[in-house]
Amino acid sequence: MSKIIVLPGQSLFDIALQVYGAVDGAKKLADDNGINITSDIVPGTELRFDGNMIINKNVVNYYKNDNIIPSSVLIVEIQQGIGFWEIGTGFVVS
Protein backbone atom coordinates (compact mmCIF):
# COMPACT_ATOMS: atom_id res chain seq x y z
CA MET A 1 0.00 0.00 0.00
CA SER A 2 1.09 3.54 -0.78
CA LYS A 3 0.16 6.67 1.17
CA ILE A 4 -0.96 10.19 0.28
CA ILE A 5 -1.61 13.24 2.46
CA VAL A 6 -4.90 15.10 1.92
CA LEU A 7 -4.39 18.76 0.98
CA PRO A 8 -6.81 21.67 1.63
CA GLY A 9 -9.79 21.60 -0.73
CA GLN A 10 -9.41 17.95 -1.72
CA SER A 11 -12.20 15.40 -1.65
CA LEU A 12 -12.02 11.63 -1.88
CA PHE A 13 -12.90 11.98 -5.56
CA ASP A 14 -9.95 14.35 -6.17
CA ILE A 15 -7.55 11.88 -4.57
CA ALA A 16 -9.06 9.00 -6.58
CA LEU A 17 -8.37 10.97 -9.78
CA GLN A 18 -4.81 11.62 -8.68
CA VAL A 19 -3.87 8.08 -7.58
CA TYR A 20 -6.18 5.84 -9.67
CA GLY A 21 -6.85 8.08 -12.67
CA ALA A 22 -10.66 7.94 -12.28
CA VAL A 23 -13.30 8.90 -9.72
CA ASP A 24 -14.37 5.24 -9.77
CA GLY A 25 -11.45 4.65 -7.38
CA ALA A 26 -13.13 6.70 -4.62
CA LYS A 27 -15.04 3.63 -3.39
CA LYS A 28 -11.80 1.64 -3.11
CA LEU A 29 -10.12 4.54 -1.28
CA ALA A 30 -13.02 4.74 1.16
CA ASP A 31 -13.00 0.98 1.79
CA ASP A 32 -9.21 0.81 2.21
CA ASN A 33 -9.29 3.64 4.76
CA GLY A 34 -12.40 2.63 6.69
CA ILE A 35 -14.37 5.75 5.79
CA ASN A 36 -17.61 6.49 3.95
CA ILE A 37 -17.37 7.62 0.32
CA THR A 38 -19.17 10.87 1.24
CA SER A 39 -17.08 11.58 4.35
CA ASP A 40 -15.34 14.92 4.64
CA ILE A 41 -11.62 14.37 4.84
CA VAL A 42 -9.49 16.72 6.87
CA PRO A 43 -6.35 18.24 5.32
CA GLY A 44 -3.29 16.47 6.69
CA THR A 45 -5.07 13.10 6.86
CA GLU A 46 -2.97 10.23 5.54
CA LEU A 47 -4.83 7.90 3.18
CA ARG A 48 -3.64 4.51 1.98
CA PHE A 49 -4.11 3.42 -1.64
CA ASP A 50 -3.13 0.46 -3.78
CA GLY A 51 -0.70 1.75 -6.41
CA ASN A 52 -1.19 -1.46 -8.42
CA MET A 53 -4.89 -0.77 -9.02
CA ILE A 54 -4.57 2.19 -11.43
CA ILE A 55 -7.70 2.59 -13.56
CA ASN A 56 -6.36 5.14 -16.08
CA LYS A 57 -2.57 5.39 -16.20
CA ASN A 58 -2.67 8.38 -18.61
CA VAL A 59 -4.57 10.50 -16.09
CA VAL A 60 -2.27 9.48 -13.22
CA ASN A 61 0.78 10.31 -15.33
CA TYR A 62 -0.72 13.66 -16.38
CA TYR A 63 -1.14 14.76 -12.76
CA LYS A 64 2.25 13.37 -11.74
CA ASN A 65 4.32 14.65 -14.69
CA ASP A 66 2.83 18.16 -14.65
CA ASN A 67 2.85 18.32 -10.82
CA ILE A 68 -0.90 19.01 -10.77
CA ILE A 69 -2.90 18.29 -7.63
CA PRO A 70 -6.66 18.08 -8.25
CA SER A 71 -8.97 19.95 -5.85
CA SER A 72 -12.76 20.32 -5.86
CA VAL A 73 -12.76 23.55 -3.90
CA LEU A 74 -11.83 26.78 -5.63
CA ILE A 75 -10.31 29.25 -3.20
CA VAL A 76 -11.14 32.75 -4.38
CA GLU A 77 -9.83 35.98 -2.89
CA ILE A 78 -12.62 38.55 -2.70
CA GLN A 79 -11.57 41.98 -3.85
CA GLN A 80 -12.45 44.78 -1.43
CA GLY A 81 -11.70 48.44 -0.97
CA ILE A 82 -11.83 51.71 -2.88
CA GLY A 83 -10.26 50.31 -6.05
CA PHE A 84 -12.93 47.63 -6.51
CA TRP A 85 -16.37 48.22 -8.01
CA GLU A 86 -19.01 45.60 -8.65
CA ILE A 87 -21.92 45.86 -11.07
CA GLY A 88 -24.99 44.09 -9.69
CA THR A 89 -27.22 41.64 -11.54
CA GLY A 90 -29.80 44.33 -12.41
CA PHE A 91 -27.36 46.30 -14.59
CA VAL A 92 -28.59 46.83 -18.18
CA VAL A 93 -26.73 48.49 -21.04
CA SER A 94 -29.00 50.16 -23.63
Coordinates of N, CA, C and O in Angstrom, one line a residue:
M1 N 0.8 -1.2 0.0 CA 0.0 0.0 0.0 C 0.9 1.2 0.0 O 1.9 1.3 0.7
S2 N 0.4 2.2 -0.8 CA 1.1 3.5 -0.8 C 0.3 4.5 0.1 O -0.8 4.2 0.5
K3 N 0.8 5.7 0.3 CA 0.2 6.7 1.2 C 0.2 8.0 0.5 O 1.1 8.4 -0.3
I4 N -0.9 8.8 0.8 CA -1.0 10.2 0.3 C -1.6 11.1 1.4 O -2.4 10.6 2.2
I5 N -1.1 12.3 1.5 CA -1.6 13.2 2.5 C -2.6 14.1 1.8 O -2.4 14.7 0.7
V6 N -3.8 14.3 2.4 CA -4.9 15.1 1.9 C -4.5 16.6 2.1 O -4.1 17.0 3.1
L7 N -4.7 17.3 1.0 CA -4.4 18.8 1.0 C -5.7 19.6 1.1 O -6.8 19.0 0.9
P8 N -5.6 20.8 1.5 CA -6.8 21.7 1.6 C -7.6 21.7 0.3 O -7.0 21.8 -0.8
G9 N -8.9 21.5 0.4 CA -9.8 21.6 -0.7 C -10.0 20.3 -1.4 O -10.8 20.2 -2.4
Q10 N -9.3 19.2 -1.0 CA -9.4 17.9 -1.7 C -10.5 17.1 -1.1 O -10.8 17.1 0.1
S11 N -11.2 16.4 -2.0 CA -12.2 15.4 -1.7 C -11.7 14.0 -2.0 O -10.6 13.9 -2.6
L12 N -12.4 13.0 -1.6 CA -12.0 11.6 -1.9 C -12.0 11.4 -3.4 O -11.1 10.7 -3.9
F13 N -12.9 12.1 -4.1 CA -12.9 12.0 -5.6 C -11.7 12.6 -6.2 O -11.1 12.1 -7.2
D14 N -11.2 13.7 -5.7 CA -9.9 14.3 -6.2 C -8.8 13.4 -6.0 O -8.0 13.2 -6.9
I15 N -8.7 12.8 -4.8 CA -7.6 11.9 -4.6 C -7.7 10.6 -5.5 O -6.6 10.2 -6.0
A16 N -8.9 10.1 -5.7 CA -9.1 9.0 -6.6 C -8.6 9.3 -8.0 O -7.9 8.5 -8.6
L17 N -8.9 10.5 -8.5 CA -8.4 11.0 -9.8 C -6.8 11.0 -9.8 O -6.2 10.5 -10.8
Q18 N -6.3 11.5 -8.7 CA -4.8 11.6 -8.7 C -4.1 10.3 -8.6 O -3.1 10.1 -9.3
V19 N -4.6 9.3 -7.8 CA -3.9 8.1 -7.6 C -4.4 6.9 -8.4 O -3.6 6.0 -8.7
Y20 N -5.6 6.9 -8.8 CA -6.2 5.8 -9.7 C -6.5 6.3 -11.1 O -6.8 5.4 -11.9
G21 N -6.6 7.6 -11.3 CA -6.9 8.1 -12.7 C -8.3 8.1 -13.0 O -8.7 8.4 -14.2
A22 N -9.2 7.9 -12.0 CA -10.7 7.9 -12.3 C -11.4 8.1 -10.9 O -10.9 7.5 -9.9
V23 N -12.5 8.8 -11.0 CA -13.3 8.9 -9.7 C -13.9 7.6 -9.3 O -14.3 7.4 -8.1
D24 N -13.9 6.6 -10.1 CA -14.4 5.2 -9.8 C -13.6 4.7 -8.6 O -14.0 3.8 -7.9
G25 N -12.3 5.1 -8.4 CA -11.5 4.7 -7.4 C -11.8 5.2 -6.0 O -11.3 4.7 -5.0
A26 N -12.8 6.1 -5.9 CA -13.1 6.7 -4.6 C -13.7 5.6 -3.7 O -13.4 5.7 -2.5
K27 N -14.5 4.7 -4.2 CA -15.0 3.6 -3.4 C -13.9 2.8 -2.8 O -14.0 2.4 -1.6
K28 N -12.9 2.4 -3.6 CA -11.8 1.6 -3.1 C -11.0 2.4 -2.0 O -10.7 1.9 -1.0
L29 N -10.8 3.7 -2.3 CA -10.1 4.5 -1.3 C -10.9 4.5 0.0 O -10.3 4.4 1.1
A30 N -12.2 4.7 0.0 CA -13.0 4.7 1.2 C -12.9 3.4 1.9 O -12.7 3.4 3.1
D31 N -13.1 2.3 1.2 CA -13.0 1.0 1.8 C -11.6 0.7 2.4 O -11.6 0.2 3.5
D32 N -10.6 1.1 1.7 CA -9.2 0.8 2.2 C -8.9 1.6 3.4 O -8.0 1.3 4.2
N33 N -9.6 2.8 3.6 CA -9.3 3.6 4.8 C -10.4 3.7 5.8 O -10.3 4.5 6.8
G34 N -11.4 2.8 5.7 CA -12.4 2.6 6.7 C -13.3 3.9 6.9 O -13.7 4.2 8.0
I35 N -13.5 4.6 5.7 CA -14.4 5.7 5.8 C -15.5 5.6 4.8 O -15.5 4.7 3.9
N36 N -16.5 6.5 4.9 CA -17.6 6.5 4.0 C -17.2 7.3 2.7 O -16.4 8.3 2.8
I37 N -17.7 6.9 1.6 CA -17.4 7.6 0.3 C -17.7 9.1 0.3 O -17.1 9.9 -0.3
T38 N -18.7 9.5 1.2 CA -19.2 10.9 1.2 C -18.6 11.6 2.4 O -18.9 12.8 2.7
S39 N -17.7 10.9 3.2 CA -17.1 11.6 4.3 C -16.2 12.8 4.0 O -15.5 12.8 2.9
D40 N -16.3 13.8 4.8 CA -15.3 14.9 4.6 C -14.0 14.4 5.1 O -13.9 13.8 6.2
I41 N -13.0 14.8 4.4 CA -11.6 14.4 4.8 C -10.8 15.6 5.2 O -10.9 16.6 4.5
V42 N -10.2 15.6 6.3 CA -9.5 16.7 6.9 C -8.1 16.8 6.2 O -7.4 15.8 6.1
P43 N -7.7 18.1 5.8 CA -6.4 18.2 5.3 C -5.3 17.7 6.3 O -5.5 17.9 7.5
G44 N -4.3 17.1 5.8 CA -3.3 16.5 6.7 C -3.5 15.0 7.0 O -2.6 14.3 7.5
T45 N -4.8 14.5 6.7 CA -5.1 13.1 6.9 C -4.3 12.3 5.9 O -4.1 12.6 4.7
E46 N -3.7 11.2 6.4 CA -3.0 10.2 5.5 C -3.9 9.1 5.1 O -4.5 8.5 5.9
L47 N -4.0 9.0 3.8 CA -4.8 7.9 3.2 C -3.9 6.9 2.5 O -2.9 7.2 1.9
R48 N -4.3 5.6 2.6 CA -3.6 4.5 2.0 C -4.3 4.2 0.7 O -5.6 4.3 0.6
F49 N -3.6 3.8 -0.3 CA -4.1 3.4 -1.6 C -3.2 2.4 -2.3 O -2.0 2.3 -2.0
D50 N -3.8 1.5 -3.1 CA -3.1 0.5 -3.8 C -2.6 1.0 -5.1 O -3.4 1.1 -6.1
G51 N -1.3 1.2 -5.2 CA -0.7 1.8 -6.4 C -0.7 0.8 -7.6 O -0.4 1.2 -8.7
N52 N -1.1 -0.5 -7.3 CA -1.2 -1.5 -8.4 C -2.6 -1.5 -9.1 O -2.8 -2.3 -10.0
M53 N -3.5 -0.7 -8.6 CA -4.9 -0.8 -9.0 C -5.3 0.4 -9.9 O -6.4 0.9 -9.9
I54 N -4.3 1.0 -10.6 CA -4.6 2.2 -11.4 C -5.6 1.9 -12.5 O -5.5 0.9 -13.2
I55 N -6.6 2.7 -12.6 CA -7.7 2.6 -13.6 C -7.3 3.2 -14.9 O -7.5 2.6 -16.0
N56 N -6.8 4.4 -14.9 CA -6.4 5.1 -16.1 C -5.0 5.7 -15.9 O -4.8 6.8 -15.3
K57 N -4.0 5.0 -16.4 CA -2.6 5.4 -16.2 C -2.3 6.8 -16.8 O -1.4 7.5 -16.3
N58 N -2.9 7.1 -18.0 CA -2.7 8.4 -18.6 C -3.0 9.5 -17.7 O -2.3 10.6 -17.7
V59 N -4.1 9.4 -17.0 CA -4.6 10.5 -16.1 C -3.6 10.6 -14.9 O -3.2 11.7 -14.5
V60 N -3.2 9.5 -14.3 CA -2.3 9.5 -13.2 C -1.0 10.1 -13.7 O -0.4 11.0 -13.0
N61 N -0.5 9.7 -14.8 CA 0.8 10.3 -15.3 C 0.7 11.8 -15.6 O 1.6 12.6 -15.4
Y62 N -0.5 12.2 -16.1 CA -0.7 13.7 -16.4 C -0.6 14.5 -15.1 O 0.2 15.5 -15.1
Y63 N -1.2 14.1 -14.0 CA -1.1 14.8 -12.8 C 0.3 14.7 -12.2 O 0.8 15.7 -11.8
K64 N 0.9 13.5 -12.3 CA 2.3 13.4 -11.7 C 3.3 14.2 -12.5 O 4.1 14.9 -12.0
N65 N 3.3 14.0 -13.8 CA 4.3 14.6 -14.7 C 4.2 16.2 -14.7 O 5.3 16.8 -14.8
D66 N 3.0 16.7 -14.6 CA 2.8 18.2 -14.6 C 2.7 18.7 -13.2 O 2.4 19.9 -13.1
N67 N 2.9 17.9 -12.2 CA 2.9 18.3 -10.8 C 1.5 19.0 -10.5 O 1.5 20.1 -9.9
I68 N 0.4 18.5 -11.0 CA -0.9 19.0 -10.8 C -1.6 18.2 -9.7 O -1.6 17.0 -9.7
I69 N -2.2 18.9 -8.7 CA -2.9 18.3 -7.6 C -4.4 18.7 -7.7 O -4.7 19.9 -7.6
P70 N -5.3 17.7 -8.1 CA -6.7 18.1 -8.2 C -7.3 18.5 -6.9 O -7.0 18.0 -5.9
S71 N -8.2 19.5 -7.0 CA -9.0 20.0 -5.9 C -10.4 20.4 -6.3 O -10.5 21.1 -7.3
S72 N -11.4 20.0 -5.5 CA -12.8 20.3 -5.9 C -13.1 21.7 -5.4 O -14.1 22.3 -5.9
V73 N -12.4 22.3 -4.5 CA -12.8 23.5 -3.9 C -11.9 24.6 -4.5 O -10.7 24.5 -4.5
L74 N -12.5 25.6 -5.1 CA -11.8 26.8 -5.6 C -11.7 27.8 -4.5 O -12.7 28.3 -4.0
I75 N -10.5 28.2 -4.2 CA -10.3 29.3 -3.2 C -10.2 30.6 -3.9 O -9.3 30.8 -4.7
V76 N -11.1 31.5 -3.7 CA -11.1 32.8 -4.4 C -10.9 33.9 -3.4 O -11.6 33.9 -2.3
E77 N -10.1 34.8 -3.7 CA -9.8 36.0 -2.9 C -10.8 37.0 -3.3 O -10.9 37.4 -4.5
I78 N -11.6 37.5 -2.4 CA -12.6 38.5 -2.7 C -12.0 39.9 -2.7 O -11.3 40.3 -1.7
Q79 N -12.1 40.6 -3.8 CA -11.6 42.0 -3.9 C -12.4 43.0 -3.0 O -13.6 43.0 -3.1
Q80 N -11.8 43.8 -2.2 CA -12.4 44.8 -1.4 C -11.7 46.1 -1.5 O -10.5 46.1 -1.8
G81 N -12.4 47.2 -1.1 CA -11.7 48.4 -1.0 C -12.1 49.4 -2.0 O -12.9 49.1 -2.9
I82 N -11.5 50.6 -2.0 CA -11.8 51.7 -2.9 C -11.6 51.4 -4.3 O -12.4 51.8 -5.2
G83 N -10.6 50.6 -4.7 CA -10.3 50.3 -6.1 C -11.1 49.2 -6.7 O -10.9 48.9 -7.8
F84 N -12.1 48.7 -6.0 CA -12.9 47.6 -6.5 C -14.4 48.0 -6.6 O -15.0 48.5 -5.6
W85 N -15.0 47.9 -7.8 CA -16.4 48.2 -8.0 C -17.0 47.0 -8.6 O -16.5 46.3 -9.4
E86 N -18.3 46.8 -8.2 CA -19.0 45.6 -8.6 C -20.3 46.1 -9.3 O -21.0 46.9 -8.7
I87 N -20.6 45.6 -10.4 CA -21.9 45.9 -11.1 C -22.9 44.7 -10.7 O -22.6 43.6 -11.0
G88 N -24.0 45.1 -10.1 CA -25.0 44.1 -9.7 C -25.7 43.4 -10.9 O -25.5 43.8 -12.0
T89 N -26.5 42.4 -10.5 CA -27.2 41.6 -11.5 C -28.3 42.4 -12.3 O -28.7 42.0 -13.4
G90 N -28.7 43.6 -11.7 CA -29.8 44.3 -12.4 C -29.3 45.3 -13.4 O -30.0 46.1 -14.0
F91 N -28.0 45.3 -13.7 CA -27.4 46.3 -14.6 C -27.7 46.0 -16.0 O -27.6 44.9 -16.5
V92 N -28.2 47.0 -16.8 CA -28.6 46.8 -18.2 C -27.9 47.9 -19.0 O -27.9 49.1 -18.6
V93 N -27.3 47.5 -20.1 CA -26.7 48.5 -21.0 C -27.7 48.7 -22.2 O -28.2 47.7 -22.8
S94 N -28.1 49.9 -22.5 CA -29.0 50.2 -23.6 C -28.4 51.2 -24.6 O -27.5 51.9 -24.3

